[in-house]
Amino acid sequence: MKMLRDITDLKDKKVILRVDFDVPVSDKGQIEEPFRIKKQKETLDYLVSHGAKVVMAAHISDESVGESFAALIPQLHILLGHEISFIKTVAEIAPYLDHYAGPALLDNVRQNEGEKKNDPEFAKKLADGFDLYVNNDFAVCHRDHASVSAITKLLPSYAGFIVEEEVANLSRVIDAPKEGKVIIMGGAKASTKVPVIKNLIDKCEAVLLGGVVSNDVLKEKDQDMGSSLVDTDTQALLAGLDLADTRLVAPKDFVVFDNKILDIGEQTIRQYIDIIASAKIVIWNGPLGLFENPVFAKGTNEVASAIVASSAMSVIGGGDTISAVDKIGLLEKFKFVSTGGGAMLAFLAGEKLPGLEALN
Ligand code: 3PG
């Protein structure tokens, strides 16, 4: 993989920079979790200070802003510390490059039909007029999209600082000896967590479960789940995983409301904290309860506090996990916070990520 930091001359180079600004926005139009945007600043600053002409491409899925960056530009100025020009369509990129006036952002790249289809013709339009492509969006690397994949066939392509850092940190924790390695998987989308568990269970000492993935495991163990959220085909989902494996730790007690499991219980919290206290590496994705409601946030909050209080190399990721720990002021205390949600999980599951393959 070629790295941005290895480019010796960026002066006047026209660079298309793939970034991740896919953040939650409140009904009032406020960016609710700016972590991913702030993370882009280092690469953007580097390019700008080395004289590159930068146009950023990104996607946004929040419907409260109509899946457009238009209304968010003033907030981006503040978060990135640059005046950001706004380019509405791909056709407006070439004229902008001719009269370049500082870093710019193209509106939601997914508004273009060819983006999700990885259409080479669309990639050609996107690449037109640029000298270089830099992928600084690890979080989208599990998508075979034109601004991630097809474009790399058309321009000399490099990994930005975020992609470089993510690959280094995630590889390091995967490859580290299993002694003292603890994985915590919670959250709502069990189908993205189970492949991680299957890939890493032999490479760690314990997998602590919460959220829907633990509900699925308990359902398969014939526990009465009441009205709790469970996947329909848990048998197929969990196939190949030995549920009797003692390394797979399911909660023993719960906080139940309205016949639904909404958090892990006191005894489980104590057990998880004990395991974390002697861990050397903790990898965590997915809250352990319905953390949005403070009544059901205790498991998530106590586990977060135990991780930052331990001496373990801690790696967390996923939008909800980041929001949960940010809410209690602990985000900065984790050793590495991945910008990836699905991409982080796919990487941990040992899958090949199209965005990374393309850079290779
Ligand atoms: C994310 O939010 O994980 C990335 O921005 C990728 O978004 P996607 O899941 O909509 O492709």
mmCIF file of C-alpha atoms and ligand atoms in Angstrom:
data_model
loop_
_atom_site.group_PDB
_atom_site.id
_atom_site.type_symbol
_atom_site.label_atom_id
_atom_site.label_comp_id
_atom_site.label_asym_id
_atom_site.label_seq_id
_atom_site.Cartn_x
_atom_site.Cartn_y
_atom_site.Cartn_z
ATOM 1 C CA MET A 1 0.000 0.000 0.000
ATOM 2 C CA LYS A 2 1.385 3.409 -0.954
ATOM 3 C CA MET A 3 1.168 5.985 1.827
ATOM 4 C CA LEU A 4 0.428 9.674 1.599
ATOM 5 C CA ARG A 5 3.413 10.400 3.859
ATOM 6 C CA ASP A 6 5.750 8.909 1.212
ATOM 7 C CA ILE A 7 4.799 11.466 -1.455
ATOM 8 C CA THR A 8 7.697 13.875 -1.687
ATOM 9 C CA ASP A 9 6.137 16.702 -3.702
ATOM 10 C CA LEU A 10 2.550 17.764 -3.202
ATOM 11 C CA LYS A 11 2.962 21.381 -4.348
ATOM 12 C CA ASP A 12 0.064 22.324 -6.677
ATOM 13 C CA LYS A 13 -0.989 18.669 -6.967
ATOM 14 C CA LYS A 14 -4.723 18.335 -7.428
ATOM 15 C CA VAL A 15 -5.838 15.752 -4.890
ATOM 16 C CA ILE A 16 -9.212 14.060 -4.540
ATOM 17 C CA LEU A 17 -9.449 13.051 -0.880
ATOM 18 C CA ARG A 18 -12.062 10.456 0.171
ATOM 19 C CA VAL A 19 -13.142 11.318 3.711
ATOM 20 C CA ASP A 20 -15.822 10.118 6.150
ATOM 21 C CA PHE A 21 -18.291 12.750 7.273
ATOM 22 C CA ASP A 22 -21.131 10.248 7.746
ATOM 23 C CA VAL A 23 -22.196 11.539 11.148
ATOM 24 C CA PRO A 24 -25.493 11.733 13.022
ATOM 25 C CA VAL A 25 -27.218 15.125 12.821
ATOM 26 C CA SER A 26 -29.923 16.365 15.216
ATOM 27 C CA ASP A 27 -33.354 17.544 14.064
ATOM 28 C CA LYS A 28 -32.043 21.075 14.535
ATOM 29 C CA GLY A 29 -29.190 20.409 12.108
ATOM 30 C CA GLN A 30 -26.414 20.082 14.698
ATOM 31 C CA ILE A 31 -23.688 17.485 14.139
ATOM 32 C CA GLU A 32 -24.132 15.193 17.140
ATOM 33 C CA GLU A 33 -20.925 13.174 17.068
ATOM 34 C CA PRO A 34 -18.085 15.017 15.285
ATOM 35 C CA PHE A 35 -15.349 12.460 16.087
ATOM 36 C CA ARG A 36 -14.984 11.232 12.499
ATOM 37 C CA ILE A 37 -14.864 14.747 11.075
ATOM 38 C CA LYS A 38 -12.243 15.942 13.553
ATOM 39 C CA LYS A 39 -10.098 12.906 12.732
ATOM 40 C CA GLN A 40 -9.851 14.100 9.107
ATOM 41 C CA LYS A 41 -8.182 17.356 10.107
ATOM 42 C CA GLU A 42 -4.646 15.973 10.330
ATOM 43 C CA THR A 43 -4.604 14.677 6.751
ATOM 44 C CA LEU A 44 -6.357 17.768 5.390
ATOM 45 C CA ASP A 45 -3.904 20.083 7.202
ATOM 46 C CA TYR A 46 -0.976 18.085 5.860
ATOM 47 C CA LEU A 47 -2.163 18.291 2.270
ATOM 48 C CA VAL A 48 -2.991 21.987 2.488
ATOM 49 C CA SER A 49 0.274 22.918 4.213
ATOM 50 C CA HIS A 50 2.230 21.050 1.529
ATOM 51 C CA GLY A 51 0.547 23.110 -1.192
ATOM 52 C CA ALA A 52 -1.926 20.529 -2.541
ATOM 53 C CA LYS A 53 -5.261 21.572 -4.029
ATOM 54 C CA VAL A 54 -7.823 19.433 -2.256
ATOM 55 C CA VAL A 55 -11.362 18.424 -3.131
ATOM 56 C CA MET A 56 -12.977 16.067 -0.618
ATOM 57 C CA ALA A 57 -15.547 13.419 -1.539
ATOM 58 C CA ALA A 58 -17.773 11.910 1.158
ATOM 59 C CA HIS A 59 -21.210 10.441 1.777
ATOM 60 C CA ILE A 60 -23.833 11.260 4.368
ATOM 61 C CA SER A 61 -26.889 9.178 5.191
ATOM 62 C CA ASP A 62 -28.634 11.334 7.808
ATOM 63 C CA GLU A 63 -32.104 12.204 6.539
ATOM 64 C CA SER A 64 -32.557 15.266 8.741
ATOM 65 C CA VAL A 65 -30.231 17.133 6.347
ATOM 66 C CA GLY A 66 -31.730 15.491 3.260
ATOM 67 C CA GLU A 67 -28.574 13.408 2.770
ATOM 68 C CA SER A 68 -26.739 16.597 1.724
ATOM 69 C CA PHE A 69 -23.796 18.465 3.213
ATOM 70 C CA ALA A 70 -25.186 21.878 2.154
ATOM 71 C CA ALA A 71 -26.464 22.899 5.586
ATOM 72 C CA LEU A 72 -23.433 21.486 7.425
ATOM 73 C CA ILE A 73 -20.713 23.537 5.729
ATOM 74 C CA PRO A 74 -20.507 26.224 8.475
ATOM 75 C CA GLN A 75 -19.999 23.493 11.093
ATOM 76 C CA LEU A 76 -17.343 21.861 8.912
ATOM 77 C CA HIS A 77 -15.414 25.175 8.773
ATOM 78 C CA ILE A 78 -15.217 25.124 12.569
ATOM 79 C CA LEU A 79 -14.469 21.424 13.030
ATOM 80 C CA LEU A 80 -11.785 21.344 10.324
ATOM 81 C CA GLY A 81 -10.351 24.818 10.875
ATOM 82 C CA HIS A 82 -10.549 25.654 7.161
ATOM 83 C CA GLU A 83 -13.005 27.580 5.019
ATOM 84 C CA ILE A 84 -14.560 24.772 2.984
ATOM 85 C CA SER A 85 -15.986 25.587 -0.459
ATOM 86 C CA PHE A 86 -19.047 23.604 -1.430
ATOM 87 C CA ILE A 87 -19.264 21.872 -4.810
ATOM 88 C CA LYS A 88 -22.779 20.691 -5.607
ATOM 89 C CA THR A 89 -22.163 18.357 -8.535
ATOM 90 C CA VAL A 90 -19.331 16.396 -10.120
ATOM 91 C CA ALA A 91 -19.601 18.614 -13.236
ATOM 92 C CA GLU A 92 -18.650 21.619 -11.094
ATOM 93 C CA ILE A 93 -15.341 20.099 -9.946
ATOM 94 C CA ALA A 94 -13.302 20.939 -13.082
ATOM 95 C CA PRO A 95 -14.258 24.650 -13.113
ATOM 96 C CA TYR A 96 -13.505 24.784 -9.371
ATOM 97 C CA LEU A 97 -10.042 23.310 -9.883
ATOM 98 C CA ASP A 98 -9.390 25.962 -12.588
ATOM 99 C CA HIS A 99 -10.182 28.712 -10.074
ATOM 100 C CA TYR A 100 -9.104 26.908 -6.935
ATOM 101 C CA ALA A 101 -9.990 28.785 -3.755
ATOM 102 C CA GLY A 102 -9.001 26.471 -0.899
ATOM 103 C CA PRO A 103 -10.206 23.020 0.177
ATOM 104 C CA ALA A 104 -13.634 22.059 -1.077
ATOM 105 C CA LEU A 105 -16.206 19.366 -0.435
ATOM 106 C CA LEU A 106 -18.287 17.707 -3.139
ATOM 107 C CA ASP A 107 -21.870 17.097 -1.997
ATOM 108 C CA ASN A 108 -22.860 13.548 -0.987
ATOM 109 C CA VAL A 109 -21.051 11.370 -3.511
ATOM 110 C CA ARG A 110 -23.821 8.754 -3.193
ATOM 111 C CA GLN A 111 -26.237 11.150 -4.905
ATOM 112 C CA ASN A 112 -24.587 9.882 -8.086
ATOM 113 C CA GLU A 113 -26.003 6.639 -9.411
ATOM 114 C CA GLY A 114 -22.626 5.225 -10.359
ATOM 115 C CA GLU A 115 -21.126 5.521 -6.873
ATOM 116 C CA LYS A 116 -22.630 2.455 -5.214
ATOM 117 C CA LYS A 117 -22.354 0.480 -8.482
ATOM 118 C CA ASN A 118 -18.603 1.062 -8.556
ATOM 119 C CA ASP A 119 -19.217 2.292 -12.102
ATOM 120 C CA PRO A 120 -15.945 2.923 -13.984
ATOM 121 C CA GLU A 121 -17.612 5.643 -16.094
ATOM 122 C CA PHE A 122 -18.654 7.542 -12.981
ATOM 123 C CA ALA A 123 -15.189 7.032 -11.474
ATOM 124 C CA LYS A 124 -13.736 8.580 -14.650
ATOM 125 C CA LYS A 125 -15.865 11.700 -14.184
ATOM 126 C CA LEU A 126 -14.860 11.889 -10.527
ATOM 127 C CA ALA A 127 -11.133 11.469 -11.268
ATOM 128 C CA ASP A 128 -11.128 13.979 -14.128
ATOM 129 C CA GLY A 129 -8.641 16.811 -13.604
ATOM 130 C CA PHE A 130 -6.946 15.326 -10.499
ATOM 131 C CA ASP A 131 -3.329 14.221 -10.163
ATOM 132 C CA LEU A 132 -3.734 11.976 -7.116
ATOM 133 C CA TYR A 133 -6.292 10.075 -5.079
ATOM 134 C CA VAL A 134 -5.989 9.712 -1.301
ATOM 135 C CA ASN A 135 -8.298 7.391 0.629
ATOM 136 C CA ASN A 136 -8.648 8.654 4.187
ATOM 137 C CA ASP A 137 -11.953 6.874 4.801
ATOM 138 C CA PHE A 138 -11.291 3.580 6.537
ATOM 139 C CA ALA A 139 -14.969 3.404 7.550
ATOM 140 C CA VAL A 140 -16.092 2.936 3.957
ATOM 141 C CA CYS A 141 -13.346 0.496 2.917
ATOM 142 C CA HIS A 142 -15.755 -2.456 3.201
ATOM 143 C CA ARG A 143 -17.747 -0.948 0.299
ATOM 144 C CA ASP A 144 -16.892 -1.601 -3.332
ATOM 145 C CA HIS A 145 -17.891 1.893 -4.402
ATOM 146 C CA ALA A 146 -16.553 4.113 -7.196
ATOM 147 C CA SER A 147 -14.958 6.720 -4.918
ATOM 148 C CA VAL A 148 -13.288 3.923 -2.921
ATOM 149 C CA SER A 149 -12.447 1.286 -5.480
ATOM 150 C CA ALA A 150 -12.899 2.094 -9.229
ATOM 151 C CA ILE A 151 -11.149 5.457 -8.882
ATOM 152 C CA THR A 152 -7.902 3.757 -7.829
ATOM 153 C CA LYS A 153 -7.597 2.325 -11.364
ATOM 154 C CA LEU A 154 -7.473 5.849 -12.777
ATOM 155 C CA LEU A 155 -5.177 7.843 -10.499
ATOM 156 C CA PRO A 156 -2.024 7.153 -8.491
ATOM 157 C CA SER A 157 -3.646 6.159 -5.184
ATOM 158 C CA TYR A 158 -2.483 6.466 -1.605
ATOM 159 C CA ALA A 159 -3.640 5.668 1.917
ATOM 160 C CA GLY A 160 -4.211 8.755 4.083
ATOM 161 C CA PHE A 161 -3.144 8.900 7.719
ATOM 162 C CA ILE A 162 -6.416 7.438 9.020
ATOM 163 C CA VAL A 163 -6.300 4.353 6.786
ATOM 164 C CA GLU A 164 -2.631 3.824 7.637
ATOM 165 C CA GLU A 165 -3.291 4.153 11.379
ATOM 166 C CA GLU A 166 -6.380 1.922 11.371
ATOM 167 C CA VAL A 167 -4.669 -0.912 9.504
ATOM 168 C CA ALA A 168 -1.614 -0.714 11.778
ATOM 169 C CA ASN A 169 -3.590 -0.675 15.043
ATOM 170 C CA LEU A 170 -6.185 -3.272 14.140
ATOM 171 C CA SER A 171 -3.548 -5.630 12.703
ATOM 172 C CA ARG A 172 -1.482 -5.189 15.841
ATOM 173 C CA VAL A 173 -4.303 -6.245 18.180
ATOM 174 C CA ILE A 174 -5.360 -9.152 15.965
ATOM 175 C CA ASP A 175 -1.800 -10.464 15.733
ATOM 176 C CA ALA A 176 -0.928 -9.954 19.418
ATOM 177 C CA PRO A 177 -0.599 -13.126 21.550
ATOM 178 C CA LYS A 178 -3.943 -14.376 22.818
ATOM 179 C CA GLU A 179 -2.902 -14.205 26.489
ATOM 180 C CA GLY A 180 -4.770 -11.335 28.107
ATOM 181 C CA LYS A 181 -6.754 -10.478 24.972
ATOM 182 C CA VAL A 182 -10.431 -9.766 25.629
ATOM 183 C CA ILE A 183 -13.087 -9.043 22.993
ATOM 184 C CA ILE A 184 -16.358 -7.329 23.938
ATOM 185 C CA MET A 185 -19.200 -7.541 21.437
ATOM 186 C CA GLY A 186 -22.588 -5.890 21.995
ATOM 187 C CA GLY A 187 -24.932 -3.603 20.124
ATOM 188 C CA ALA A 188 -27.800 -4.298 17.805
ATOM 189 C CA LYS A 189 -26.439 -5.853 14.606
ATOM 190 C CA ALA A 190 -25.455 -9.363 15.678
ATOM 191 C CA SER A 191 -24.858 -10.474 12.085
ATOM 192 C CA THR A 192 -21.793 -8.204 11.902
ATOM 193 C CA LYS A 193 -20.440 -9.295 15.303
ATOM 194 C CA VAL A 194 -20.696 -13.077 15.024
ATOM 195 C CA PRO A 195 -18.088 -13.328 12.190
ATOM 196 C CA VAL A 196 -15.662 -11.367 14.401
ATOM 197 C CA ILE A 197 -16.241 -13.782 17.272
ATOM 198 C CA LYS A 198 -15.734 -16.769 14.971
ATOM 199 C CA ASN A 199 -12.487 -15.301 13.624
ATOM 200 C CA LEU A 200 -11.031 -14.180 16.948
ATOM 201 C CA ILE A 201 -12.199 -16.719 19.542
ATOM 202 C CA ASP A 202 -9.088 -18.839 19.122
ATOM 203 C CA LYS A 203 -6.920 -15.721 19.230
ATOM 204 C CA CYS A 204 -8.175 -14.403 22.583
ATOM 205 C CA GLU A 205 -8.883 -15.451 26.172
ATOM 206 C CA ALA A 206 -12.462 -14.242 26.500
ATOM 207 C CA VAL A 207 -15.339 -12.861 24.450
ATOM 208 C CA LEU A 208 -17.739 -10.890 26.650
ATOM 209 C CA LEU A 209 -21.215 -10.597 25.188
ATOM 210 C CA GLY A 210 -23.968 -8.012 25.444
ATOM 211 C CA GLY A 211 -26.782 -6.624 23.313
ATOM 212 C CA VAL A 212 -28.494 -8.657 20.622
ATOM 213 C CA VAL A 213 -25.555 -11.003 20.066
ATOM 214 C CA SER A 214 -25.814 -12.197 23.679
ATOM 215 C CA ASN A 215 -29.605 -12.507 23.322
ATOM 216 C CA ASP A 216 -29.054 -14.695 20.259
ATOM 217 C CA VAL A 217 -26.591 -16.923 22.096
ATOM 218 C CA LEU A 218 -28.927 -17.261 25.105
ATOM 219 C CA LYS A 219 -31.870 -18.035 22.825
ATOM 220 C CA GLU A 220 -29.839 -20.819 21.215
ATOM 221 C CA LYS A 221 -29.102 -22.107 24.721
ATOM 222 C CA ASP A 222 -32.897 -22.341 25.191
ATOM 223 C CA GLN A 223 -33.198 -19.460 27.617
ATOM 224 C CA ASP A 224 -36.591 -17.719 27.655
ATOM 225 C CA MET A 225 -35.937 -14.353 26.023
ATOM 226 C CA GLY A 226 -39.396 -12.843 26.602
ATOM 227 C CA SER A 227 -39.888 -9.930 24.199
ATOM 228 C CA SER A 228 -36.144 -9.181 23.963
ATOM 229 C CA LEU A 229 -34.629 -8.356 20.580
ATOM 230 C CA VAL A 230 -33.347 -11.542 18.948
ATOM 231 C CA ASP A 231 -32.513 -12.490 15.385
ATOM 232 C CA THR A 232 -34.905 -14.859 13.672
ATOM 233 C CA ASP A 233 -32.457 -17.429 12.371
ATOM 234 C CA THR A 234 -30.027 -17.666 15.250
ATOM 235 C CA GLN A 235 -29.159 -21.262 14.422
ATOM 236 C CA ALA A 236 -27.744 -20.336 11.008
ATOM 237 C CA LEU A 237 -26.121 -17.179 12.363
ATOM 238 C CA LEU A 238 -24.285 -18.983 15.161
ATOM 239 C CA ALA A 239 -23.458 -22.132 13.189
ATOM 240 C CA GLY A 240 -19.836 -23.113 13.683
ATOM 241 C CA LEU A 241 -19.556 -21.402 17.061
ATOM 242 C CA ASP A 242 -19.268 -23.725 20.055
ATOM 243 C CA LEU A 243 -21.724 -22.208 22.518
ATOM 244 C CA ALA A 244 -20.309 -24.356 25.320
ATOM 245 C CA ASP A 245 -16.844 -22.819 24.802
ATOM 246 C CA THR A 246 -15.939 -21.310 28.185
ATOM 247 C CA ARG A 247 -14.198 -18.398 26.461
ATOM 248 C CA LEU A 248 -17.608 -17.248 25.217
ATOM 249 C CA VAL A 249 -19.024 -15.375 28.220
ATOM 250 C CA ALA A 250 -22.755 -14.585 28.140
ATOM 251 C CA PRO A 251 -24.386 -12.407 30.822
ATOM 252 C CA LYS A 252 -25.695 -14.187 33.926
ATOM 253 C CA ASP A 253 -28.199 -11.535 34.985
ATOM 254 C CA PHE A 254 -29.982 -8.628 33.358
ATOM 255 C CA VAL A 255 -31.987 -5.443 33.728
ATOM 256 C CA VAL A 256 -35.407 -6.295 32.341
ATOM 257 C CA PHE A 257 -38.160 -3.812 31.535
ATOM 258 C CA ASP A 258 -41.414 -4.511 29.730
ATOM 259 C CA ASN A 259 -40.332 -8.153 29.375
ATOM 260 C CA LYS A 260 -37.234 -7.071 27.414
ATOM 261 C CA ILE A 261 -33.571 -7.405 28.381
ATOM 262 C CA LEU A 262 -32.249 -3.830 28.231
ATOM 263 C CA ASP A 263 -28.922 -4.046 30.067
ATOM 264 C CA ILE A 264 -26.556 -6.496 31.713
ATOM 265 C CA GLY A 265 -27.107 -7.013 35.461
ATOM 266 C CA GLU A 266 -24.950 -6.262 38.522
ATOM 267 C CA GLN A 267 -23.367 -9.707 38.792
ATOM 268 C CA THR A 268 -22.395 -9.652 35.114
ATOM 269 C CA ILE A 269 -20.984 -6.135 35.422
ATOM 270 C CA ARG A 270 -18.743 -7.307 38.310
ATOM 271 C CA GLN A 271 -17.641 -10.380 36.348
ATOM 272 C CA TYR A 272 -16.811 -8.319 33.212
ATOM 273 C CA ILE A 273 -14.928 -5.719 35.270
ATOM 274 C CA ASP A 274 -12.796 -8.474 36.864
ATOM 275 C CA ILE A 275 -11.901 -9.943 33.481
ATOM 276 C CA ILE A 276 -11.066 -6.492 32.066
ATOM 277 C CA ALA A 277 -8.888 -5.598 35.074
ATOM 278 C CA SER A 278 -6.308 -8.241 34.149
ATOM 279 C CA ALA A 279 -6.550 -7.808 30.362
ATOM 280 C CA LYS A 280 -3.624 -6.737 28.209
ATOM 281 C CA ILE A 281 -5.731 -5.903 25.149
ATOM 282 C CA VAL A 282 -9.432 -5.052 25.012
ATOM 283 C CA ILE A 283 -11.274 -4.776 21.690
ATOM 284 C CA TRP A 284 -14.813 -3.442 22.039
ATOM 285 C CA ASN A 285 -17.632 -2.809 19.578
ATOM 286 C CA GLY A 286 -21.286 -2.378 20.554
ATOM 287 C CA PRO A 287 -22.872 -1.086 23.797
ATOM 288 C CA LEU A 288 -24.032 -3.654 26.347
ATOM 289 C CA GLY A 289 -27.497 -2.188 26.836
ATOM 290 C CA LEU A 290 -29.900 0.490 25.666
ATOM 291 C CA PHE A 291 -27.374 3.189 26.663
ATOM 292 C CA GLU A 292 -29.405 6.037 25.092
ATOM 293 C CA ASN A 293 -31.650 5.780 28.167
ATOM 294 C CA PRO A 294 -29.567 6.446 31.323
ATOM 295 C CA VAL A 295 -31.619 3.827 33.197
ATOM 296 C CA PHE A 296 -30.130 1.128 30.958
ATOM 297 C CA ALA A 297 -26.639 2.584 30.501
ATOM 298 C CA LYS A 298 -24.998 1.220 33.656
ATOM 299 C CA GLY A 299 -23.436 -1.883 32.080
ATOM 300 C CA THR A 300 -21.969 0.087 29.184
ATOM 301 C CA ASN A 301 -20.722 2.915 31.423
ATOM 302 C CA GLU A 302 -19.113 0.650 34.028
ATOM 303 C CA VAL A 303 -17.417 -1.489 31.417
ATOM 304 C CA ALA A 304 -16.120 1.679 29.690
ATOM 305 C CA SER A 305 -14.760 2.986 33.011
ATOM 306 C CA ALA A 306 -13.114 -0.380 33.783
ATOM 307 C CA ILE A 307 -11.377 -0.414 30.395
ATOM 308 C CA VAL A 308 -9.931 3.087 30.731
ATOM 309 C CA ALA A 309 -8.886 2.373 34.333
ATOM 310 C CA SER A 310 -7.001 -0.760 33.240
ATOM 311 C CA SER A 311 -3.547 -0.739 31.685
ATOM 312 C CA ALA A 312 -4.826 -2.634 28.638
ATOM 313 C CA MET A 313 -4.281 -1.486 25.069
ATOM 314 C CA SER A 314 -7.900 -0.546 24.339
ATOM 315 C CA VAL A 315 -9.437 -0.439 20.888
ATOM 316 C CA ILE A 316 -13.023 0.621 20.419
ATOM 317 C CA GLY A 317 -15.170 1.347 17.393
ATOM 318 C CA GLY A 318 -18.689 1.664 16.063
ATOM 319 C CA GLY A 319 -20.860 4.787 16.088
ATOM 320 C CA ASP A 320 -22.954 3.796 19.120
ATOM 321 C CA THR A 321 -19.970 2.739 21.217
ATOM 322 C CA ILE A 322 -18.241 6.044 20.449
ATOM 323 C CA SER A 323 -21.406 8.030 21.316
ATOM 324 C CA ALA A 324 -21.849 6.043 24.549
ATOM 325 C CA VAL A 325 -18.325 6.663 25.838
ATOM 326 C CA ASP A 326 -18.289 10.265 24.606
ATOM 327 C CA LYS A 327 -21.486 10.900 26.579
ATOM 328 C CA ILE A 328 -19.626 10.078 29.800
ATOM 329 C CA GLY A 329 -16.472 11.977 28.799
ATOM 330 C CA LEU A 330 -14.239 8.935 28.298
ATOM 331 C CA LEU A 331 -13.668 8.966 24.529
ATOM 332 C CA GLU A 332 -10.191 10.518 24.745
ATOM 333 C CA LYS A 333 -9.099 7.916 27.308
ATOM 334 C CA PHE A 334 -9.208 4.922 24.970
ATOM 335 C CA LYS A 335 -5.854 4.090 23.387
ATOM 336 C CA PHE A 336 -7.276 3.734 19.887
ATOM 337 C CA VAL A 337 -10.713 4.741 18.667
ATOM 338 C CA SER A 338 -11.488 3.289 15.257
ATOM 339 C CA THR A 339 -13.430 5.472 12.833
ATOM 340 C CA GLY A 340 -14.889 2.288 11.365
ATOM 341 C CA GLY A 341 -18.168 0.635 12.248
ATOM 342 C CA GLY A 342 -18.882 -2.077 9.678
ATOM 343 C CA ALA A 343 -15.370 -1.713 8.273
ATOM 344 C CA MET A 344 -13.746 -2.289 11.656
ATOM 345 C CA LEU A 345 -15.848 -5.410 12.188
ATOM 346 C CA ALA A 346 -15.134 -6.735 8.672
ATOM 347 C CA PHE A 347 -11.400 -6.195 9.263
ATOM 348 C CA LEU A 348 -11.563 -7.990 12.637
ATOM 349 C CA ALA A 349 -13.544 -10.799 11.000
ATOM 350 C CA GLY A 350 -10.598 -11.352 8.665
ATOM 351 C CA GLU A 351 -12.492 -10.271 5.546
ATOM 352 C CA LYS A 352 -10.807 -8.637 2.592
ATOM 353 C CA LEU A 353 -11.880 -4.997 2.395
ATOM 354 C CA PRO A 354 -12.367 -3.785 -1.205
ATOM 355 C CA GLY A 355 -11.060 -0.299 -0.368
ATOM 356 C CA LEU A 356 -7.825 -1.696 1.047
ATOM 357 C CA GLU A 357 -7.456 -4.277 -1.707
ATOM 358 C CA ALA A 358 -7.789 -1.436 -4.236
ATOM 359 C CA LEU A 359 -4.956 0.483 -2.581
ATOM 360 C CA ASN A 360 -2.799 -2.634 -2.673
HETATM 361 C C1 3PG B 1 -20.134 4.042 8.355
HETATM 362 O O1 3PG B 1 -20.977 4.795 8.806
HETATM 363 O O2 3PG B 1 -19.765 2.990 8.918
HETATM 364 C C2 3PG B 1 -19.455 4.432 7.073
HETATM 365 O O3 3PG B 1 -19.622 5.785 6.818
HETATM 366 C C3 3PG B 1 -19.989 3.586 5.962
HETATM 367 O O4 3PG B 1 -21.329 3.856 5.815
HETATM 368 P P1 3PG B 1 -22.312 2.784 5.140
HETATM 369 O O5 3PG B 1 -22.504 1.710 6.148
HETATM 370 O O6 3PG B 1 -23.563 3.573 4.833
HETATM 371 O O7 3PG B 1 -21.644 2.291 3.906
#
